[in-house]
mmCIF file of C-alpha atoms and ligand atoms in Angstrom:
data_model
loop_
_atom_site.group_PDB
_atom_site.id
_atom_site.type_symbol
_atom_site.label_atom_id
_atom_site.label_comp_id
_atom_site.label_asym_id
_atom_site.label_seq_id
_atom_site.Cartn_x
_atom_site.Cartn_y
_atom_site.Cartn_z
ATOM 1 C CA MET A 265 -74.673 5.483 -58.685
ATOM 2 C CA ALA A 266 -78.186 4.420 -57.814
ATOM 3 C CA ASN A 267 -79.788 7.636 -56.548
ATOM 4 C CA ILE A 268 -81.813 5.968 -53.800
ATOM 5 C CA ARG A 269 -79.993 5.904 -50.470
ATOM 6 C CA GLN A 270 -79.516 2.273 -49.566
ATOM 7 C CA ASN A 271 -78.515 0.538 -46.359
ATOM 8 C CA VAL A 272 -74.981 -0.608 -47.162
ATOM 9 C CA VAL A 273 -73.337 -2.864 -44.598
ATOM 10 C CA VAL A 274 -69.603 -3.568 -44.883
ATOM 11 C CA PHE A 275 -67.971 -6.359 -42.838
ATOM 12 C CA THR A 276 -64.185 -5.969 -42.683
ATOM 13 C CA GLY A 277 -61.182 -7.880 -41.425
ATOM 14 C CA SER A 278 -57.465 -7.236 -41.149
ATOM 15 C CA GLY A 279 -57.024 -7.427 -44.931
ATOM 16 C CA VAL A 280 -58.584 -3.968 -45.334
ATOM 17 C CA SER A 281 -55.758 -2.516 -43.213
ATOM 18 C CA ALA A 282 -52.937 -4.633 -44.664
ATOM 19 C CA GLU A 283 -51.962 -1.915 -47.162
ATOM 20 C CA SER A 284 -51.691 0.522 -44.239
ATOM 21 C CA GLY A 285 -48.909 -1.656 -42.829
ATOM 22 C CA ILE A 286 -51.053 -3.390 -40.200
ATOM 23 C CA SER A 287 -50.326 -7.141 -39.962
ATOM 24 C CA THR A 288 -53.041 -9.647 -40.784
ATOM 25 C CA PHE A 289 -53.267 -12.792 -38.655
ATOM 26 C CA ARG A 290 -53.179 -15.912 -40.814
ATOM 27 C CA ASP A 291 -51.368 -14.817 -43.973
ATOM 28 C CA LYS A 292 -47.657 -15.599 -44.510
ATOM 29 C CA ASN A 293 -45.910 -13.345 -41.888
ATOM 30 C CA GLY A 294 -49.307 -12.937 -40.182
ATOM 31 C CA LEU A 295 -49.328 -12.340 -36.405
ATOM 32 C CA TRP A 296 -50.464 -15.881 -35.494
ATOM 33 C CA GLU A 297 -47.740 -17.289 -37.752
ATOM 34 C CA LYS A 298 -45.195 -15.551 -35.504
ATOM 35 C CA TYR A 299 -46.853 -15.484 -32.089
ATOM 36 C CA ASP A 300 -48.875 -17.927 -29.974
ATOM 37 C CA ALA A 301 -52.462 -16.618 -30.023
ATOM 38 C CA MET A 302 -53.475 -18.510 -26.884
ATOM 39 C CA LYS A 303 -50.530 -17.075 -24.932
ATOM 40 C CA LEU A 304 -51.063 -13.478 -26.081
ATOM 41 C CA ALA A 305 -54.792 -13.114 -26.820
ATOM 42 C CA SER A 306 -56.586 -15.041 -24.082
ATOM 43 C CA VAL A 307 -57.591 -14.484 -20.448
ATOM 44 C CA ASP A 308 -55.455 -17.457 -19.382
ATOM 45 C CA GLY A 309 -52.463 -16.028 -21.237
ATOM 46 C CA PHE A 310 -52.904 -12.684 -19.465
ATOM 47 C CA ARG A 311 -53.184 -14.410 -16.091
ATOM 48 C CA ASP A 312 -50.047 -16.507 -16.760
ATOM 49 C CA ASP A 313 -47.835 -13.790 -18.259
ATOM 50 C CA PRO A 314 -49.419 -10.298 -18.199
ATOM 51 C CA GLU A 315 -46.114 -8.615 -19.103
ATOM 52 C CA ALA A 316 -45.763 -10.565 -22.358
ATOM 53 C CA VAL A 317 -49.372 -9.743 -23.272
ATOM 54 C CA LEU A 318 -48.927 -6.034 -22.540
ATOM 55 C CA ASP A 319 -45.656 -5.956 -24.525
ATOM 56 C CA PHE A 320 -47.466 -7.563 -27.497
ATOM 57 C CA TYR A 321 -50.310 -5.016 -27.446
ATOM 58 C CA ASN A 322 -48.037 -2.072 -26.745
ATOM 59 C CA GLU A 323 -46.156 -3.005 -29.947
ATOM 60 C CA ARG A 324 -49.415 -3.208 -31.935
ATOM 61 C CA ARG A 325 -50.553 0.127 -30.451
ATOM 62 C CA TRP A 326 -47.286 1.700 -31.536
ATOM 63 C CA GLN A 327 -47.681 0.222 -35.055
ATOM 64 C CA LEU A 328 -51.153 1.762 -35.237
ATOM 65 C CA PHE A 329 -49.817 5.123 -34.013
ATOM 66 C CA ASP A 330 -47.681 5.230 -37.172
ATOM 67 C CA ALA A 331 -50.313 3.848 -39.562
ATOM 68 C CA LYS A 332 -52.597 5.833 -41.897
ATOM 69 C CA PRO A 333 -55.921 4.919 -43.538
ATOM 70 C CA ASN A 334 -55.585 3.682 -47.142
ATOM 71 C CA HIS A 335 -57.683 4.172 -50.275
ATOM 72 C CA ALA A 336 -60.086 1.387 -49.236
ATOM 73 C CA HIS A 337 -60.890 3.067 -45.913
ATOM 74 C CA TYR A 338 -61.439 6.423 -47.673
ATOM 75 C CA ALA A 339 -63.625 4.913 -50.416
ATOM 76 C CA LEU A 340 -65.894 3.333 -47.783
ATOM 77 C CA ALA A 341 -66.120 6.633 -45.898
ATOM 78 C CA ASP A 342 -66.887 8.423 -49.167
ATOM 79 C CA LEU A 343 -69.742 6.020 -49.879
ATOM 80 C CA GLU A 344 -71.679 7.809 -47.113
ATOM 81 C CA LYS A 345 -72.303 10.631 -49.595
ATOM 82 C CA HIS A 346 -74.705 8.312 -51.440
ATOM 83 C CA HIS A 347 -75.765 5.627 -48.948
ATOM 84 C CA ASP A 348 -76.323 4.888 -45.257
ATOM 85 C CA VAL A 349 -73.188 2.917 -44.481
ATOM 86 C CA THR A 350 -72.565 0.709 -41.447
ATOM 87 C CA ILE A 351 -69.062 -0.705 -41.031
ATOM 88 C CA ILE A 352 -68.880 -3.862 -38.927
ATOM 89 C CA THR A 353 -65.213 -4.593 -38.302
ATOM 90 C CA GLN A 354 -63.219 -7.311 -36.612
ATOM 91 C CA ASN A 355 -60.281 -4.891 -36.655
ATOM 92 C CA VAL A 356 -59.107 -3.228 -33.479
ATOM 93 C CA ASP A 357 -57.499 -0.346 -35.387
ATOM 94 C CA ASP A 358 -59.255 3.037 -35.791
ATOM 95 C CA LEU A 359 -58.487 3.495 -39.500
ATOM 96 C CA HIS A 360 -62.153 3.421 -40.599
ATOM 97 C CA GLU A 361 -62.924 6.265 -38.184
ATOM 98 C CA ARG A 362 -59.766 8.171 -39.159
ATOM 99 C CA ALA A 363 -60.857 7.926 -42.818
ATOM 100 C CA GLY A 364 -64.200 9.500 -41.874
ATOM 101 C CA SER A 365 -66.604 6.577 -41.492
ATOM 102 C CA SER A 366 -69.301 7.740 -39.078
ATOM 103 C CA LYS A 367 -70.832 4.376 -38.078
ATOM 104 C CA VAL A 368 -68.326 1.714 -37.091
ATOM 105 C CA ILE A 369 -69.160 -1.336 -34.945
ATOM 106 C CA HIS A 370 -66.026 -2.946 -33.446
ATOM 107 C CA LEU A 371 -66.711 -6.607 -32.703
ATOM 108 C CA HIS A 372 -63.269 -7.440 -31.284
ATOM 109 C CA GLY A 373 -62.467 -4.287 -29.322
ATOM 110 C CA GLU A 374 -60.318 -1.214 -29.932
ATOM 111 C CA LEU A 375 -56.555 -0.726 -29.525
ATOM 112 C CA THR A 376 -57.078 2.980 -28.768
ATOM 113 C CA LYS A 377 -58.858 2.061 -25.509
ATOM 114 C CA VAL A 378 -57.995 0.394 -22.193
ATOM 115 C CA THR A 379 -60.234 -1.209 -19.592
ATOM 116 C CA SER A 380 -60.508 -3.135 -16.334
ATOM 117 C CA SER A 381 -59.157 -6.682 -16.080
ATOM 118 C CA LEU A 382 -61.957 -7.488 -13.613
ATOM 119 C CA ASN A 383 -64.848 -6.422 -15.857
ATOM 120 C CA ARG A 384 -63.820 -5.655 -19.428
ATOM 121 C CA GLU A 385 -67.182 -4.179 -20.438
ATOM 122 C CA ASP A 386 -67.615 -1.900 -17.391
ATOM 123 C CA ASP A 387 -68.228 1.389 -19.248
ATOM 124 C CA SER A 388 -66.882 3.418 -16.319
ATOM 125 C CA CYS A 389 -63.484 1.744 -16.833
ATOM 126 C CA ILE A 390 -63.269 1.874 -20.652
ATOM 127 C CA LYS A 391 -61.026 4.829 -21.565
ATOM 128 C CA TYR A 392 -59.106 6.178 -24.554
ATOM 129 C CA TYR A 393 -55.365 5.907 -23.910
ATOM 130 C CA PRO A 394 -52.742 7.488 -26.211
ATOM 131 C CA LEU A 395 -51.365 4.893 -28.638
ATOM 132 C CA ASN A 396 -47.784 6.039 -28.100
ATOM 133 C CA LEU A 397 -47.920 5.472 -24.335
ATOM 134 C CA PRO A 398 -47.374 1.917 -23.059
ATOM 135 C CA ILE A 399 -49.734 0.063 -20.730
ATOM 136 C CA TYR A 400 -47.601 -1.349 -17.877
ATOM 137 C CA ILE A 401 -47.849 -3.747 -14.947
ATOM 138 C CA GLY A 402 -49.241 -1.889 -11.919
ATOM 139 C CA HIS A 403 -51.249 0.486 -14.123
ATOM 140 C CA LYS A 404 -54.669 0.661 -12.481
ATOM 141 C CA ALA A 405 -58.146 0.918 -13.955
ATOM 142 C CA ASP A 406 -60.769 2.979 -12.088
ATOM 143 C CA ASP A 407 -61.913 -0.163 -10.257
ATOM 144 C CA GLY A 408 -58.363 -0.676 -8.953
ATOM 145 C CA SER A 409 -57.682 -3.716 -11.152
ATOM 146 C CA GLN A 410 -54.725 -4.094 -13.513
ATOM 147 C CA LEU A 411 -55.339 -2.145 -16.712
ATOM 148 C CA ARG A 412 -55.656 -4.218 -19.908
ATOM 149 C CA PRO A 413 -56.176 -3.352 -23.577
ATOM 150 C CA TYR A 414 -59.865 -3.098 -24.584
ATOM 151 C CA ILE A 415 -59.606 -6.131 -26.832
ATOM 152 C CA VAL A 416 -61.906 -9.169 -27.067
ATOM 153 C CA TRP A 417 -59.674 -12.140 -26.420
ATOM 154 C CA PHE A 418 -60.351 -15.670 -27.645
ATOM 155 C CA GLY A 419 -63.214 -17.168 -25.682
ATOM 156 C CA GLU A 420 -64.575 -13.809 -24.489
ATOM 157 C CA TYR A 421 -68.100 -12.733 -25.502
ATOM 158 C CA LEU A 422 -68.790 -10.162 -28.220
ATOM 159 C CA ARG A 423 -70.863 -7.302 -26.800
ATOM 160 C CA TYR A 424 -71.953 -5.923 -30.201
ATOM 161 C CA MET A 425 -72.788 -9.183 -31.989
ATOM 162 C CA ASP A 426 -76.579 -8.661 -31.809
ATOM 163 C CA GLU A 427 -76.329 -5.080 -33.098
ATOM 164 C CA ALA A 428 -74.138 -6.338 -35.953
ATOM 165 C CA ARG A 429 -76.479 -9.189 -36.827
ATOM 166 C CA LEU A 430 -79.453 -6.804 -36.992
ATOM 167 C CA ALA A 431 -77.525 -4.477 -39.299
ATOM 168 C CA VAL A 432 -76.688 -7.357 -41.669
ATOM 169 C CA GLU A 433 -80.293 -8.617 -41.647
ATOM 170 C CA ASN A 434 -81.432 -5.119 -42.714
ATOM 171 C CA ALA A 435 -78.765 -4.556 -45.358
ATOM 172 C CA ASP A 436 -79.820 -3.643 -48.920
ATOM 173 C CA ILE A 437 -76.243 -4.286 -50.081
ATOM 174 C CA PHE A 438 -73.771 -6.446 -48.132
ATOM 175 C CA ILE A 439 -69.997 -6.282 -48.610
ATOM 176 C CA VAL A 440 -67.177 -8.307 -47.072
ATOM 177 C CA ILE A 441 -63.559 -7.073 -47.323
ATOM 178 C CA GLY A 442 -60.316 -8.701 -46.171
ATOM 179 C CA THR A 443 -61.343 -11.438 -43.765
ATOM 180 C CA SER A 444 -60.604 -15.182 -43.956
ATOM 181 C CA LEU A 445 -64.019 -15.876 -42.352
ATOM 182 C CA VAL A 446 -62.590 -18.529 -40.006
ATOM 183 C CA VAL A 447 -63.194 -16.876 -36.620
ATOM 184 C CA TYR A 448 -66.631 -17.306 -35.023
ATOM 185 C CA PRO A 449 -69.055 -15.955 -34.041
ATOM 186 C CA ALA A 450 -68.046 -12.977 -36.251
ATOM 187 C CA ALA A 451 -67.692 -15.046 -39.454
ATOM 188 C CA GLY A 452 -71.276 -16.290 -38.952
ATOM 189 C CA LEU A 453 -72.548 -12.812 -39.818
ATOM 190 C CA VAL A 454 -72.370 -13.605 -43.551
ATOM 191 C CA GLY A 455 -75.287 -15.988 -43.065
ATOM 192 C CA TYR A 456 -77.668 -13.235 -41.955
ATOM 193 C CA ALA A 457 -77.770 -11.233 -45.180
ATOM 194 C CA GLN A 458 -81.110 -11.593 -46.971
ATOM 195 C CA PRO A 459 -80.919 -14.016 -49.942
ATOM 196 C CA GLU A 460 -82.081 -11.442 -52.495
ATOM 197 C CA VAL A 461 -79.638 -8.638 -51.608
ATOM 198 C CA PRO A 462 -76.489 -8.083 -53.726
ATOM 199 C CA LYS A 463 -73.446 -9.474 -51.880
ATOM 200 C CA PHE A 464 -69.788 -8.846 -52.669
ATOM 201 C CA LEU A 465 -66.520 -10.164 -51.201
ATOM 202 C CA VAL A 466 -63.188 -8.425 -51.827
ATOM 203 C CA ASP A 467 -60.107 -10.581 -51.154
ATOM 204 C CA PRO A 468 -56.983 -11.303 -53.229
ATOM 205 C CA SER A 469 -56.937 -14.964 -52.150
ATOM 206 C CA ASP A 470 -58.992 -17.805 -53.627
ATOM 207 C CA MET A 471 -60.986 -18.012 -50.362
ATOM 208 C CA GLU A 472 -60.805 -21.764 -50.911
ATOM 209 C CA GLY A 473 -63.726 -23.374 -49.132
ATOM 210 C CA HIS A 474 -64.568 -20.091 -47.421
ATOM 211 C CA LEU A 475 -66.395 -18.180 -50.172
ATOM 212 C CA PRO A 476 -69.959 -17.882 -48.815
ATOM 213 C CA ILE A 477 -72.794 -18.759 -51.227
ATOM 214 C CA GLY A 478 -74.289 -15.967 -53.257
ATOM 215 C CA PHE A 479 -71.314 -13.614 -52.945
ATOM 216 C CA LYS A 480 -69.630 -12.085 -56.002
ATOM 217 C CA HIS A 481 -65.884 -12.534 -55.395
ATOM 218 C CA ILE A 482 -63.787 -9.505 -56.402
ATOM 219 C CA LYS A 483 -60.373 -11.147 -56.340
ATOM 220 C CA ALA A 484 -58.228 -8.131 -55.609
ATOM 221 C CA LYS A 485 -56.475 -6.271 -52.828
ATOM 222 C CA ALA A 486 -58.724 -3.875 -50.896
ATOM 223 C CA THR A 487 -57.367 -0.669 -52.459
ATOM 224 C CA GLU A 488 -57.990 -1.998 -55.995
ATOM 225 C CA GLY A 489 -61.103 -4.017 -55.176
ATOM 226 C CA VAL A 490 -63.033 -1.065 -53.745
ATOM 227 C CA ASP A 491 -62.910 0.754 -57.100
ATOM 228 C CA ILE A 492 -64.340 -2.307 -58.873
ATOM 229 C CA LEU A 493 -66.901 -2.552 -56.079
ATOM 230 C CA MET A 494 -67.987 1.105 -56.360
ATOM 231 C CA ASN A 495 -68.578 0.524 -60.078
ATOM 232 C CA GLU A 496 -70.663 -2.568 -59.325
ATOM 233 C CA ILE A 497 -72.722 -0.684 -56.720
ATOM 234 C CA SER A 498 -73.237 2.343 -58.974
ATOM 235 C CA ILE A 499 -75.073 0.229 -61.551
ATOM 236 C CA LEU A 500 -77.313 -1.588 -59.096
HETATM 237 N N1 APR B 1151 -56.670 -6.570 -49.304
HETATM 238 C C1 APR B 1151 -57.760 -7.357 -49.023
HETATM 239 N N2 APR B 1151 -57.675 -8.535 -48.339
HETATM 240 C C2 APR B 1151 -56.437 -8.941 -47.983
HETATM 241 C C3 APR B 1151 -55.258 -8.179 -48.255
HETATM 242 C C4 APR B 1151 -55.428 -6.945 -48.949
HETATM 243 N N3 APR B 1151 -54.393 -6.156 -49.233
HETATM 244 N N4 APR B 1151 -54.178 -8.849 -47.755
HETATM 245 C C5 APR B 1151 -54.677 -10.002 -47.188
HETATM 246 N N5 APR B 1151 -56.024 -10.054 -47.345
HETATM 247 C C6 APR B 1151 -56.959 -11.089 -46.900
HETATM 248 C C7 APR B 1151 -56.380 -12.484 -46.803
HETATM 249 O O1 APR B 1151 -56.427 -13.151 -48.057
HETATM 250 C C8 APR B 1151 -57.295 -13.139 -45.770
HETATM 251 O O2 APR B 1151 -58.444 -13.709 -46.369
HETATM 252 O O3 APR B 1151 -57.368 -10.758 -45.588
HETATM 253 C C9 APR B 1151 -57.719 -11.948 -44.889
HETATM 254 C C10 APR B 1151 -57.013 -11.903 -43.529
HETATM 255 O O4 APR B 1151 -57.445 -13.021 -42.789
HETATM 256 P P1 APR B 1151 -56.937 -13.224 -41.282
HETATM 257 O O5 APR B 1151 -55.483 -12.993 -41.238
HETATM 258 O O6 APR B 1151 -57.481 -14.536 -40.837
HETATM 259 O O7 APR B 1151 -57.604 -12.012 -40.493
HETATM 260 P P2 APR B 1151 -59.131 -11.791 -40.041
HETATM 261 O O8 APR B 1151 -60.071 -12.538 -40.915
HETATM 262 O O9 APR B 1151 -59.316 -10.349 -39.897
HETATM 263 O O10 APR B 1151 -59.109 -12.474 -38.577
HETATM 264 C C11 APR B 1151 -60.309 -12.513 -37.837
HETATM 265 O O11 APR B 1151 -59.131 -13.444 -35.964
HETATM 266 O O12 APR B 1151 -57.237 -13.494 -34.759
HETATM 267 C C12 APR B 1151 -58.524 -13.077 -34.733
HETATM 268 O O13 APR B 1151 -59.440 -11.276 -33.522
HETATM 269 C C13 APR B 1151 -58.630 -11.565 -34.615
HETATM 270 O O14 APR B 1151 -60.190 -10.076 -35.710
HETATM 271 C C14 APR B 1151 -59.307 -11.145 -35.921
HETATM 272 C C15 APR B 1151 -60.012 -12.406 -36.351
#
């Protein structure tokens, strides 16, 4: 492995957690193949049927309660022994942190937290809430509003997008794992990596029409692809 500590930035999506039993969104049997995203992951959906939205997230919180990090999460955490690693994830699970990654930027929120339905990003209302306890109607945030999961719903702004963009712009090595790159503004991050830096994308699909220019495609599942990736990085 190159013995100079490099700035390694890893951008992940639900595919990195698929082998931990967490559903992806747009694959066969993906969440949005089964559920209506606009009904369950939007402010309007929450206004129209808050119970259905809370039931949906309580189920995902329970699924996460049972899940464990997989080899891909651990390999990325282990990379910190050699490099300065920033994980930018679209995932709302905490599997990167549970595997030991010390710098994780969550673009789309966190299932382990709850917040106010009046002001989602009011830090005084954002709280950890045990994954095995349901959020229910009438459950109040500190500002007296109905409690909601700390998730970025479609159409809501991404608080950490600028921090993420800066990290990608300063990357010495840029890696993408397990995302279909169809949801913006997050998917736009791939365009901020410097042209000369080595760029890798791990995904078992063909990424038809979505493989960004200049990326080496490691066509494999995350748990296999990370081993190929670590080899590639070690010879850089
Ligand atoms: N290892 C690696 N990649 C995998 C694996 C695996 N085991 N299994 C599936 N994939 C890939 C798929 O081929 C696909 O490219 O992961 C990607 C999953 O894509 P999506 O289901 O679209 O999920 P993601 O890109 O994370 O979605 C982005 O959309 O719904 C919103 O907010 C939600 O954060 C989410 C965002």
